PDB file of C-alpha atoms in Angstrom:
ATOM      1  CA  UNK A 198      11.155  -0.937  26.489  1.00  0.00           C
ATOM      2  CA  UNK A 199       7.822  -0.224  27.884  1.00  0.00           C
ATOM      3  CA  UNK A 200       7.524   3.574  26.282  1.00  0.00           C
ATOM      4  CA  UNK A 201       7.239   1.437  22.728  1.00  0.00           C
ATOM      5  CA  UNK A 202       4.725  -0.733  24.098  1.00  0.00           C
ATOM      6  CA  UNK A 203       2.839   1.373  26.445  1.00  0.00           C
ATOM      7  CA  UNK A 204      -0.450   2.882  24.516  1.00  0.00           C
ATOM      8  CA  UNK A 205      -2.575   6.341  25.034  1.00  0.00           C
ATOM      9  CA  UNK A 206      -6.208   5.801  24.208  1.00  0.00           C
ATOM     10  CA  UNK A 207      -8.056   7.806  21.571  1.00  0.00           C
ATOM     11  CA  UNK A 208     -11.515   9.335  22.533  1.00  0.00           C
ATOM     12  CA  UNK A 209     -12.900   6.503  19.208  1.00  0.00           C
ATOM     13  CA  UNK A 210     -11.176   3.896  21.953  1.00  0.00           C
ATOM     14  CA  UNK A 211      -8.168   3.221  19.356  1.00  0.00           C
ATOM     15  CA  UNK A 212      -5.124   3.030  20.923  1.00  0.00           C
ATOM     16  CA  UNK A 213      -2.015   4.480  19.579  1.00  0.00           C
ATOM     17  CA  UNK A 214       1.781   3.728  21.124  1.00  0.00           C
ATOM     18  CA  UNK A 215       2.858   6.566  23.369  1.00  0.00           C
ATOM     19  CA  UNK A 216       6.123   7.379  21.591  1.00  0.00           C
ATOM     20  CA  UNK A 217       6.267   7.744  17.451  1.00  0.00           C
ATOM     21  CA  UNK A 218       9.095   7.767  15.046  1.00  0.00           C
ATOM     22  CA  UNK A 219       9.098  11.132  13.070  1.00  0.00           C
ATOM     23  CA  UNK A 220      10.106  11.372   9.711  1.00  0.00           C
ATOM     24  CA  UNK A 221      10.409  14.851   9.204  1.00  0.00           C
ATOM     25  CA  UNK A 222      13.629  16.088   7.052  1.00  0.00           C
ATOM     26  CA  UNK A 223      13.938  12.408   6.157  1.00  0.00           C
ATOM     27  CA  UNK A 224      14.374  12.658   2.313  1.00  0.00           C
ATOM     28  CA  UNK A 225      13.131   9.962   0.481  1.00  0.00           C
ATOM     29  CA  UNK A 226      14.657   6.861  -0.885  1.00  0.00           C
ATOM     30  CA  UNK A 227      17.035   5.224   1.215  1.00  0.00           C
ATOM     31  CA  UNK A 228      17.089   7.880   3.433  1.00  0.00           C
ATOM     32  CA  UNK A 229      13.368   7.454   4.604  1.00  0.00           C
ATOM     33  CA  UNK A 230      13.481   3.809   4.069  1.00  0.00           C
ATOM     34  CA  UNK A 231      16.647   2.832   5.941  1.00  0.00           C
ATOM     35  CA  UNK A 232      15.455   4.997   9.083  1.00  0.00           C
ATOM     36  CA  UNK A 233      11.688   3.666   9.239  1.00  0.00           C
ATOM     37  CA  UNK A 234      13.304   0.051   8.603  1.00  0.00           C
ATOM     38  CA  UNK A 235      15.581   0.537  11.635  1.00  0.00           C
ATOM     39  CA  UNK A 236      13.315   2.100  13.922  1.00  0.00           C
ATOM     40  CA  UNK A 237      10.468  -0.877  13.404  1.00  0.00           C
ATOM     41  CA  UNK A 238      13.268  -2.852  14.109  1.00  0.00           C
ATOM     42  CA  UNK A 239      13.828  -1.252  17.413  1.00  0.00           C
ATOM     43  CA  UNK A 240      11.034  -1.557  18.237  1.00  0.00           C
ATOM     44  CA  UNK A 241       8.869   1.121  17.504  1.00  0.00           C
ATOM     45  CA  UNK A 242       4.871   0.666  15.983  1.00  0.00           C
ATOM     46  CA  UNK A 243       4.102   4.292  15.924  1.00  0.00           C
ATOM     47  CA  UNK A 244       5.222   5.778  12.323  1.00  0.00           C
ATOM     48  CA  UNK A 245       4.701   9.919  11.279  1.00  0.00           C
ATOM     49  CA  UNK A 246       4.734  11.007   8.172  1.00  0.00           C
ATOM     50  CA  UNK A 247       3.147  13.486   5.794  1.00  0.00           C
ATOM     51  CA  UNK A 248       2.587  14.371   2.487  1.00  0.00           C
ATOM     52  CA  UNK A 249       4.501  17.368   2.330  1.00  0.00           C
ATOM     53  CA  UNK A 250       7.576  15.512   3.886  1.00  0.00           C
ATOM     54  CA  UNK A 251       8.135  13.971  -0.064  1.00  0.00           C
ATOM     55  CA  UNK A 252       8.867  10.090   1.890  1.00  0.00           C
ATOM     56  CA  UNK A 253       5.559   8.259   2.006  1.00  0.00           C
ATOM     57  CA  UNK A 254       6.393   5.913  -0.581  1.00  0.00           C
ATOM     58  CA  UNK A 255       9.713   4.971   1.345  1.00  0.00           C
ATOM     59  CA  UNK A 256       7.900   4.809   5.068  1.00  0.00           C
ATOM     60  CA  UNK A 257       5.574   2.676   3.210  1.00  0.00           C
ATOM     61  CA  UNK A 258       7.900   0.494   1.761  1.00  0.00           C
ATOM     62  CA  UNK A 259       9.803   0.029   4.462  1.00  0.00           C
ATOM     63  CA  UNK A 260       6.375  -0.799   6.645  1.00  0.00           C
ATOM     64  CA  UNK A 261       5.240  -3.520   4.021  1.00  0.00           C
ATOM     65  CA  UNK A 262       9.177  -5.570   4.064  1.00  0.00           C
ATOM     66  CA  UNK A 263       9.012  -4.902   7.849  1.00  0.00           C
ATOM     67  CA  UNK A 264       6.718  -8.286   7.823  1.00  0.00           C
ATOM     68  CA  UNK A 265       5.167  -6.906  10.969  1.00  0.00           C
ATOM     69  CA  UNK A 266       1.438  -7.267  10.925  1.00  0.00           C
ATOM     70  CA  UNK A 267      -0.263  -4.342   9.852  1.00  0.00           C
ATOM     71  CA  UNK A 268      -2.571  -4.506  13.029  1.00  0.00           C
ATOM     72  CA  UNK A 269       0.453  -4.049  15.509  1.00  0.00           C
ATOM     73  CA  UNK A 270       1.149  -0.879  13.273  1.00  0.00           C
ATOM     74  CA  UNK A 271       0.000   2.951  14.081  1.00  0.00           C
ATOM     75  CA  UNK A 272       1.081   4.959  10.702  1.00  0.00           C
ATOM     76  CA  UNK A 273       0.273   8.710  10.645  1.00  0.00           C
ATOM     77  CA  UNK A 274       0.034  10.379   7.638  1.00  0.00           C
ATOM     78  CA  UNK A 275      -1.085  14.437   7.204  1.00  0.00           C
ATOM     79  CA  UNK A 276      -3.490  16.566   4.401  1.00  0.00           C
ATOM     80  CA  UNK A 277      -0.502  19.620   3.289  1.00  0.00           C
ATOM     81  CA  UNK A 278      -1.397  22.673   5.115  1.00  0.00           C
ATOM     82  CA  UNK A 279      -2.666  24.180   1.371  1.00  0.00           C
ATOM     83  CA  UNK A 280      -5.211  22.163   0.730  1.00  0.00           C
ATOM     84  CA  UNK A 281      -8.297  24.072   2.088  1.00  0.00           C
ATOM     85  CA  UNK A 282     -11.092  22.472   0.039  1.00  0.00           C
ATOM     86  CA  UNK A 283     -13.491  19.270   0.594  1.00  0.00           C
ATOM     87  CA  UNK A 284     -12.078  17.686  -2.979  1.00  0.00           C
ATOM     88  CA  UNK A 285      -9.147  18.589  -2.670  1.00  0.00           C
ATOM     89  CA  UNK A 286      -8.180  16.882   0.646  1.00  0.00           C
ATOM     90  CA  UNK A 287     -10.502  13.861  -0.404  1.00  0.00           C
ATOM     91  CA  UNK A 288      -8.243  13.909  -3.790  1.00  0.00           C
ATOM     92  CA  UNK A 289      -4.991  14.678  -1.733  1.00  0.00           C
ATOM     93  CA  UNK A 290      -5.633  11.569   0.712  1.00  0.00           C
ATOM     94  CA  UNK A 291      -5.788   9.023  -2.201  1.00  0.00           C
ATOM     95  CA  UNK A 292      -2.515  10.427  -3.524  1.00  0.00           C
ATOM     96  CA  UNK A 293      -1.100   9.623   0.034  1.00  0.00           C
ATOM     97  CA  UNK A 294      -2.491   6.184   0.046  1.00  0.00           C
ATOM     98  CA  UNK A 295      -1.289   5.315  -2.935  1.00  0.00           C
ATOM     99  CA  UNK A 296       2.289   6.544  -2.311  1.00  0.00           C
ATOM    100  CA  UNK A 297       2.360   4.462   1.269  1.00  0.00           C
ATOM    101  CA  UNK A 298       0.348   1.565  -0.392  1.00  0.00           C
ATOM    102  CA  UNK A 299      -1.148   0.448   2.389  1.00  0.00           C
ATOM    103  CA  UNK A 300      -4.921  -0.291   2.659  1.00  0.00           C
ATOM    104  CA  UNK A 301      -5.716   2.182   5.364  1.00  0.00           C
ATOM    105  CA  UNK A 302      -3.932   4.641   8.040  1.00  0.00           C
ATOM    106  CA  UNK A 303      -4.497   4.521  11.421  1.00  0.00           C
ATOM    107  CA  UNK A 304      -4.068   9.052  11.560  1.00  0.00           C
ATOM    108  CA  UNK A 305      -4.531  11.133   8.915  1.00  0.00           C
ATOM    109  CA  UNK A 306      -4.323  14.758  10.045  1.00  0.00           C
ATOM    110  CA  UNK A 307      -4.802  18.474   8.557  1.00  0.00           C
ATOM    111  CA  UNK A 308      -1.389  19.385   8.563  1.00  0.00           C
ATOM    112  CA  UNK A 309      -1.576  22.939   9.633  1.00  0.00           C
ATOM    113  CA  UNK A 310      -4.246  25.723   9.513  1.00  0.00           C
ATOM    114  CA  UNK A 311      -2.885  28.015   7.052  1.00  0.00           C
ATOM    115  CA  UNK A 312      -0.577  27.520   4.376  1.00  0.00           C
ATOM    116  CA  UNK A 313       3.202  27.428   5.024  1.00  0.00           C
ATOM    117  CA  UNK A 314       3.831  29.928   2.778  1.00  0.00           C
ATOM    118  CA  UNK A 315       1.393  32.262   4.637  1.00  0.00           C
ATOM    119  CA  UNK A 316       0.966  31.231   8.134  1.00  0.00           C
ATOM    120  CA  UNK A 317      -1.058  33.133  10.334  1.00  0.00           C
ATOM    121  CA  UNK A 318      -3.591  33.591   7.738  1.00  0.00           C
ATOM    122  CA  UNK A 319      -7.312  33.263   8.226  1.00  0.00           C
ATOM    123  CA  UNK A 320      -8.028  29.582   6.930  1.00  0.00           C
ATOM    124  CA  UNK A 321     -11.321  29.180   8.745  1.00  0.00           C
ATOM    125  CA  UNK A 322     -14.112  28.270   6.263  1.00  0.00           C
ATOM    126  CA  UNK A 323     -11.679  25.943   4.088  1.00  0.00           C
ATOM    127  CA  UNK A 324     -10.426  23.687   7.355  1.00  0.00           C
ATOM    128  CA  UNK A 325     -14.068  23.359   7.803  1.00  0.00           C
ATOM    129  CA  UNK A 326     -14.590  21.998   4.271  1.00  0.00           C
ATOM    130  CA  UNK A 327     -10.985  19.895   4.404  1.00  0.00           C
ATOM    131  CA  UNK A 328     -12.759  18.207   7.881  1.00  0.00           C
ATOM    132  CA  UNK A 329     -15.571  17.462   6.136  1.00  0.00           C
ATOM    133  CA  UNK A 330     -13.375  15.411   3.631  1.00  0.00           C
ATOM    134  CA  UNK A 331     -11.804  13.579   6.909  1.00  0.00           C
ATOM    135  CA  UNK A 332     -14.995  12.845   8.375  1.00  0.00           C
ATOM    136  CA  UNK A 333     -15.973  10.899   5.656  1.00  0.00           C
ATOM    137  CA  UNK A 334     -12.970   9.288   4.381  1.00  0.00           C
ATOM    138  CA  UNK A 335     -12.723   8.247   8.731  1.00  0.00           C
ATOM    139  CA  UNK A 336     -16.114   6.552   8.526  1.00  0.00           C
ATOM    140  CA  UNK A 337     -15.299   5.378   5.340  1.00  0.00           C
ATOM    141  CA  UNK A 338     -12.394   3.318   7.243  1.00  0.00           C
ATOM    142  CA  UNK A 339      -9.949   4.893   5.101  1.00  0.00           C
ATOM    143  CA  UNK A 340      -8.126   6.568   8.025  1.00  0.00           C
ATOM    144  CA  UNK A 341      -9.056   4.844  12.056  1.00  0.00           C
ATOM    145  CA  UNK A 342      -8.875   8.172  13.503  1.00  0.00           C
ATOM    146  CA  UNK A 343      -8.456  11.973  12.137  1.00  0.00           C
ATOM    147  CA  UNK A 344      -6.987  14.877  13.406  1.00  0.00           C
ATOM    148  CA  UNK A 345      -5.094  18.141  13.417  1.00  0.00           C
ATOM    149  CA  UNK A 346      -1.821  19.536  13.405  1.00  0.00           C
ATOM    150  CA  UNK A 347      -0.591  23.252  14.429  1.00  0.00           C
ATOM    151  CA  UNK A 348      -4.231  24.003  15.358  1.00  0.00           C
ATOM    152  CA  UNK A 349      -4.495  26.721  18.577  1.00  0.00           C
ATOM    153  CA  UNK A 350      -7.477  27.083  20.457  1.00  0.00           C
ATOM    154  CA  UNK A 351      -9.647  29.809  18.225  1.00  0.00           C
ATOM    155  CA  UNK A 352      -8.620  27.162  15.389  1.00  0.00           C
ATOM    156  CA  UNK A 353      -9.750  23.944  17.097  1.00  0.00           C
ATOM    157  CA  UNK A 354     -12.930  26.310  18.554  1.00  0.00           C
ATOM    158  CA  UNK A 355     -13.370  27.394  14.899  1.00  0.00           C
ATOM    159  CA  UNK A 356     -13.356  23.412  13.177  1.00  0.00           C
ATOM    160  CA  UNK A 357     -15.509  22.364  16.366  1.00  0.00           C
ATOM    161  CA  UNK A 358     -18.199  24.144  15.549  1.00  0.00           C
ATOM    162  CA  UNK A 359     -19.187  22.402  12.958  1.00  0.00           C
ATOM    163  CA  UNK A 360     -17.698  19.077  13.210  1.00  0.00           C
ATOM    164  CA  UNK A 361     -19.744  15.986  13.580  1.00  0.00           C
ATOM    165  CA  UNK A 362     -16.210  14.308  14.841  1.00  0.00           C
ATOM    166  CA  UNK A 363     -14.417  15.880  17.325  1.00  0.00           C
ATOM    167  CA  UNK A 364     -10.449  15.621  16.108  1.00  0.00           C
ATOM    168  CA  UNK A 365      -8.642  12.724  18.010  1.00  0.00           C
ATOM    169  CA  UNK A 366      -5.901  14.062  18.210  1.00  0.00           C
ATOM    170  CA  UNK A 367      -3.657  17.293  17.426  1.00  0.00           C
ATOM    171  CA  UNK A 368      -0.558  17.253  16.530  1.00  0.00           C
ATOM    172  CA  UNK A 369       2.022  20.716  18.025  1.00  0.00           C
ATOM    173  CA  UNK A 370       5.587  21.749  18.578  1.00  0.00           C
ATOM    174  CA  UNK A 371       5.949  21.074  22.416  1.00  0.00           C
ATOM    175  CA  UNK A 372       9.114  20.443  24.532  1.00  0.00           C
ATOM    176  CA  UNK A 373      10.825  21.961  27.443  1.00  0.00           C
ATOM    177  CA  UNK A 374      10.669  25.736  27.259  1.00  0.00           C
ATOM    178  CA  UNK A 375       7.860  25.656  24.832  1.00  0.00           C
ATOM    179  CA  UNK A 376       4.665  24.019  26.089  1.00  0.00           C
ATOM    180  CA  UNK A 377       1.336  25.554  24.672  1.00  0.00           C
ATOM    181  CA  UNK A 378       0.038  25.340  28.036  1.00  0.00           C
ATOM    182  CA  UNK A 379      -3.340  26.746  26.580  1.00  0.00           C
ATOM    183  CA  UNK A 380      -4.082  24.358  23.971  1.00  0.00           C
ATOM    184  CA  UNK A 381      -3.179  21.769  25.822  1.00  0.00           C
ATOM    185  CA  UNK A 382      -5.686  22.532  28.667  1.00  0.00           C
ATOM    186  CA  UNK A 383      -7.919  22.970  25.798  1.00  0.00           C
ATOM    187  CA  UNK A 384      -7.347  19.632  23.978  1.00  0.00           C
ATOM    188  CA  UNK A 385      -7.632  18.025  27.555  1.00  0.00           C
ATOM    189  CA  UNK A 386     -11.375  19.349  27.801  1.00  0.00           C
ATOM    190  CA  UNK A 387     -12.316  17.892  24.626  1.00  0.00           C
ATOM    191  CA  UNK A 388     -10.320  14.421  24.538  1.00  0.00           C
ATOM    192  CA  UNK A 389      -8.499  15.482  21.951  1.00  0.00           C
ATOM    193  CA  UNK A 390      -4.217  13.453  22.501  1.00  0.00           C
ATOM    194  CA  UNK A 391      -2.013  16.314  21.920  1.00  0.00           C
ATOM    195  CA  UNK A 392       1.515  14.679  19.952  1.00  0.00           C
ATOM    196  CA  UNK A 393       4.484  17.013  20.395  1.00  0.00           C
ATOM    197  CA  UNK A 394       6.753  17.405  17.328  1.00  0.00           C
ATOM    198  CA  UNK A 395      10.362  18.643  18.122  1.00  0.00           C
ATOM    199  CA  UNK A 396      10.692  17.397  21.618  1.00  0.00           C
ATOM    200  CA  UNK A 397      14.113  17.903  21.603  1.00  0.00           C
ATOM    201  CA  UNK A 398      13.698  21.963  19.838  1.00  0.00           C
ATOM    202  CA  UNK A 399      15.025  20.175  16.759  1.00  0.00           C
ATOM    203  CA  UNK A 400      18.214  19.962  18.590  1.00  0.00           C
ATOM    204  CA  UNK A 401      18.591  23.153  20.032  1.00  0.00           C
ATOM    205  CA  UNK A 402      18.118  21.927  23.728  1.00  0.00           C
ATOM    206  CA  UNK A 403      20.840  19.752  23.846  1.00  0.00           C
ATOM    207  CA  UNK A 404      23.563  21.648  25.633  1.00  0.00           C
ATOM    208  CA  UNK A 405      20.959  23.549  27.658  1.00  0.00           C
ATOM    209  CA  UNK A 406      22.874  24.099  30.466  1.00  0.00           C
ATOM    210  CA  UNK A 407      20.175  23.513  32.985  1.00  0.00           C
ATOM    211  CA  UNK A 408      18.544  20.435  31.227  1.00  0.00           C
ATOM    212  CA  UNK A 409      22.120  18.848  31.267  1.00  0.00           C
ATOM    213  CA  UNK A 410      22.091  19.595  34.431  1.00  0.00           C
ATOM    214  CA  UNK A 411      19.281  17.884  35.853  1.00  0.00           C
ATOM    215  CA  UNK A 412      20.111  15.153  33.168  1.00  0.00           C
ATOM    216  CA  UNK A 413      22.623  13.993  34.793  1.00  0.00           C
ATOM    217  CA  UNK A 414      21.348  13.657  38.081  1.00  0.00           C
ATOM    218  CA  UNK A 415      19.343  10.904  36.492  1.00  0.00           C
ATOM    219  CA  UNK A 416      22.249   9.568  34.406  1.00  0.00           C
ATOM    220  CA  UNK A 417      20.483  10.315  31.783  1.00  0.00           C
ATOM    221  CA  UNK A 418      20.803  11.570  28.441  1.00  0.00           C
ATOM    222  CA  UNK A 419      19.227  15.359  27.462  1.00  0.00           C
ATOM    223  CA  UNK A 420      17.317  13.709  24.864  1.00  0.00           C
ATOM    224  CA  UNK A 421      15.896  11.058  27.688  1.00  0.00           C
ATOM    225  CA  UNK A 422      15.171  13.556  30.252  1.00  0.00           C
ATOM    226  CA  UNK A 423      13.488  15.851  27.475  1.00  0.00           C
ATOM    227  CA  UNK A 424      11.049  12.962  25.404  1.00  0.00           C
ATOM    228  CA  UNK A 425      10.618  11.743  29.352  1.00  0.00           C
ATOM    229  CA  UNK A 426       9.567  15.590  30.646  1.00  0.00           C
ATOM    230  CA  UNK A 427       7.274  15.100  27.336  1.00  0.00           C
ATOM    231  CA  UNK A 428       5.681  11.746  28.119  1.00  0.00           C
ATOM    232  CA  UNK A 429       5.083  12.650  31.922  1.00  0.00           C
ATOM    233  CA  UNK A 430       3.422  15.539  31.070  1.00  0.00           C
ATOM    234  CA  UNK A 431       0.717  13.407  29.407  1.00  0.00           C
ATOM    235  CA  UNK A 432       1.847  13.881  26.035  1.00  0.00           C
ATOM    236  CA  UNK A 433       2.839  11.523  23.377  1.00  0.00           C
ATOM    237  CA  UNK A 434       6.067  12.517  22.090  1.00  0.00           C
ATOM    238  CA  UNK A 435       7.622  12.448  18.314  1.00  0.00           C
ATOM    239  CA  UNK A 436      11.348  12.182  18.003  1.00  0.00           C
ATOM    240  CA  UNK A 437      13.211  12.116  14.991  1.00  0.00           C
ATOM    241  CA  UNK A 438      17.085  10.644  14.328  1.00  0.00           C
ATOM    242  CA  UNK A 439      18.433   8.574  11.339  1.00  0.00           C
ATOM    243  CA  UNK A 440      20.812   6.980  14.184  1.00  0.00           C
ATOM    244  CA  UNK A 441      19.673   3.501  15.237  1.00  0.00           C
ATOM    245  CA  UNK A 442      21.445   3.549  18.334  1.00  0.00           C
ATOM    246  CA  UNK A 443      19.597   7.620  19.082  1.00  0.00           C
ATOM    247  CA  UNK A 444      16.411   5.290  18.272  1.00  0.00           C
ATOM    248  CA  UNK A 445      17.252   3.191  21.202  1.00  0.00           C
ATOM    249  CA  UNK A 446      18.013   5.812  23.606  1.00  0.00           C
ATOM    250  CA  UNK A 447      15.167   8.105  22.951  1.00  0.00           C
ATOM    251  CA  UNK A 448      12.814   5.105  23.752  1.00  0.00           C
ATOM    252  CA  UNK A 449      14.658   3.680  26.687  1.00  0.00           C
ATOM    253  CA  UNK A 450      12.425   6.212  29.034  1.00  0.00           C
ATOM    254  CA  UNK A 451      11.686   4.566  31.185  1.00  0.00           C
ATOM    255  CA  UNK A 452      12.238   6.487  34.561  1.00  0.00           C
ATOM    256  CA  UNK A 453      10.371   9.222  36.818  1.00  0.00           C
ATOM    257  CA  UNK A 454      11.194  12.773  36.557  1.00  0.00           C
ATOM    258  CA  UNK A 455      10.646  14.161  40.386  1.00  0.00           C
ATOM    259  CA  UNK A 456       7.953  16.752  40.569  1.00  0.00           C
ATOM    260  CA  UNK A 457      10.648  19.605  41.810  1.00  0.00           C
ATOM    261  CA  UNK A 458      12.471  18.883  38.552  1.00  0.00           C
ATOM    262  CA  UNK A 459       9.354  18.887  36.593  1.00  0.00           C
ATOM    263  CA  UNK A 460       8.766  22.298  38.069  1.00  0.00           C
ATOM    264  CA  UNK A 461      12.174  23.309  37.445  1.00  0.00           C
ATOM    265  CA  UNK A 462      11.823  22.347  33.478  1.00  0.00           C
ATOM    266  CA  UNK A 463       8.088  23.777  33.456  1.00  0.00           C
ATOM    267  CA  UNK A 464      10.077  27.128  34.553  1.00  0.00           C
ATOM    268  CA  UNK A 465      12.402  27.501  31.508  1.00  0.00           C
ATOM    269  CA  UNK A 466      11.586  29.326  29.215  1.00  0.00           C
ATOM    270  CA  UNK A 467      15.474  30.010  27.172  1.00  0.00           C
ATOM    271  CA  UNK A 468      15.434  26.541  25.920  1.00  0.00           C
ATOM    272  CA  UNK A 469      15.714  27.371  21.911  1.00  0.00           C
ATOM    273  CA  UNK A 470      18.049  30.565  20.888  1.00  0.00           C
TER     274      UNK A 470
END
């Protein structure tokens, strides 16, 4: 399936497959391990993960029995959204690496820009000093590219101004309904890949009666139309299912969404209740 294959380019010239397997609400154990087993298995070479998702060690297993090389690999890992210090996320990152045991990542990425536990909060100054850590353990080769995650545009404006790397990528909530048209636009000005997490409203879309709708006109699945809407508009999409046979249908993509139905989906905006 060419959507596994099929690469976006990072502004460093990396290259990173245009669909990822998300972990998210994977526990850990057999949980994580079975599902990041199965998806390299169908096929995918994009992996997300994070810290705060308590399943490193299993995605990492699970990448080291894969016996795929580690070069055909992209594995994303993330800083938790609380760690707003310089040794902190240097000291967080090597708790992550040795949990995945692998000798690099190809993303690491500040997972949010406040806490969870207080989000909205003004986080400026200590994202600043958490980049700081990323820019050095990226030219240290510790991570190929770094990034962001949750960031809007007065946060990415904010980390910018100071940054000697420009983030390569940042990481949002994005699917039909919900679009962040802003920091997208922004992101596109600056290089910067925008993934979209939830491209399926963490199942909430899926008996949209509109989406099924035009689903079906393209005998396709809601899940297909939606990681498709995703990928056509230029972003790299993250879906998540412990299903091996889901894992095969959210990557066989690959098909053209007309522009009136793009419109028609860039129009909703009652997609999540």
């Amino acid at each position: 399936m060419a959507a596994l294959t099929d690469t976006f380019t990072l502004d460093n010239g990396n290259t990173i497959p245009k669909i990822g397997f998300g972990t998210w609400q994977i526990p850990d154990g057999a949980g994580a391990y079975d599902a990041t087993a199965a998806a390299l298995k169908a096929g995918y070479r994009h992996i997300d993960t994070a810290r705060v998702y308590g399943n490193e060690a299993s995605v990492g297993r699970a990448v080291r029995d894969s016996g795929i090389a580690r070069d055909e690999l992209f594995i994303t890992t993330k800083l938790p959204a609380e760690v707003k210090d310089y040794d902190g996320a240097k000291a967080s990152f090597d708790v992550s690496m040795a949990a995945l045991d692998l000798d690099y990542v190809d993303l690491y990425l500040i997972h949010a820009p406040w806490p969870w536990s207080d989000m909205g909060s003004d986080h400026r100054e200590g994202n600043r000093q958490a980049w700081r850590a990323l820019e050095e353990i990226f030219g240290a080769g510790g991570s190929r590219a770094i990034g962001v995650s949750n960031f809007e545009v007065d946060d990415l404006q904010s980390l910018l101004a100071s940054a000697t790397v420009t983030p390569h990528a940042n990481q949002i909530r994005y699917f039909v309904g919900h679009t962040q048209n802003d920091v997208v636009e922004f992101c596109a000005e600056h290089n910067i890949l925008v993934e979209g997490y939830s491209p399926l409203a963490t199942g909430a879309i899926l008996d949209h009666e509109d989406v099924t709708a035009i689903a079906a006109k393209y005998d396709r699945s809601v899940a297909q139309l939606c990681i498709r809407y995703v990928l056509q508009n230029g972003i790299l999409p993250l879906p998540k299912t412990t299903s091996a046979s889901r894992m095969t249908e959210n990557a066989d993509v690959d098909f053209d969404i007309t522009d009136d139905d793009m419109a028609t989906l860039d129009a909703l905006t009652d997609t999540e209740p």
